[in-house]
């Protein structure tokens, strides 16, 4: 007997027989395109830009980079809230997403990331030039790490489970 193929529900989830698991189509979409997937690219890239701007400030001492980091982390936080809202609605509305434990892992890590993005942004509001070294850079590194972790789990949900990718219903 050959082992199950990794692209089948049986290999991915022991509850494969449950009909609800096949319901994974997005409910929060524009013209069939999932809003959560469209929004998450912005906080991801802006969080990495914040880290880059912090490192450039540390390297050059140019105050320009502190303003870049302030705007980038602020935008990452605000757009991240929108992405989180759309992802939460998706999680709660779609049974095939809601019943899979990895979805909840992604949710919890993403909420922790949003908290860190908000803390990083709030910390800089009091004086963005003084906030960068050393704690701003440390917060940015932590945010970048959690962004990678959250993205890894989100990517696994899309590529391994095909959640929110469409095409599960006829």
mmCIF file of C-alpha atoms in Angstrom, residues 46 49-50 52-54 63-74 124 128:
data_model
loop_
_atom_site.group_PDB
_atom_site.id
_atom_site.type_symbol
_atom_site.label_atom_id
_atom_site.label_comp_id
_atom_site.label_asym_id
_atom_site.label_seq_id
_atom_site.Cartn_x
_atom_site.Cartn_y
_atom_site.Cartn_z
ATOM 1 C CA UNK A 46 6.181 47.720 5.446
ATOM 2 C CA UNK A 49 10.937 48.364 5.374
ATOM 3 C CA UNK A 50 10.806 49.584 8.977
ATOM 4 C CA UNK A 52 15.604 48.389 6.879
ATOM 5 C CA UNK A 53 15.048 52.070 7.699
ATOM 6 C CA UNK A 54 16.149 51.487 11.300
ATOM 7 C CA UNK A 63 17.300 61.468 10.501
ATOM 8 C CA UNK A 64 15.406 60.887 7.254
ATOM 9 C CA UNK A 65 15.408 57.149 7.990
ATOM 10 C CA UNK A 66 13.695 57.661 11.373
ATOM 11 C CA UNK A 67 10.777 59.367 9.620
ATOM 12 C CA UNK A 68 10.636 56.595 7.031
ATOM 13 C CA UNK A 69 10.507 54.018 9.823
ATOM 14 C CA UNK A 70 7.747 55.920 11.650
ATOM 15 C CA UNK A 71 5.561 56.118 8.546
ATOM 16 C CA UNK A 72 6.279 52.525 7.526
ATOM 17 C CA UNK A 73 5.468 51.007 10.918
ATOM 18 C CA UNK A 74 2.376 53.188 11.255
ATOM 19 C CA UNK A 124 8.062 55.981 18.099
ATOM 20 C CA UNK A 128 10.879 59.016 16.522
#
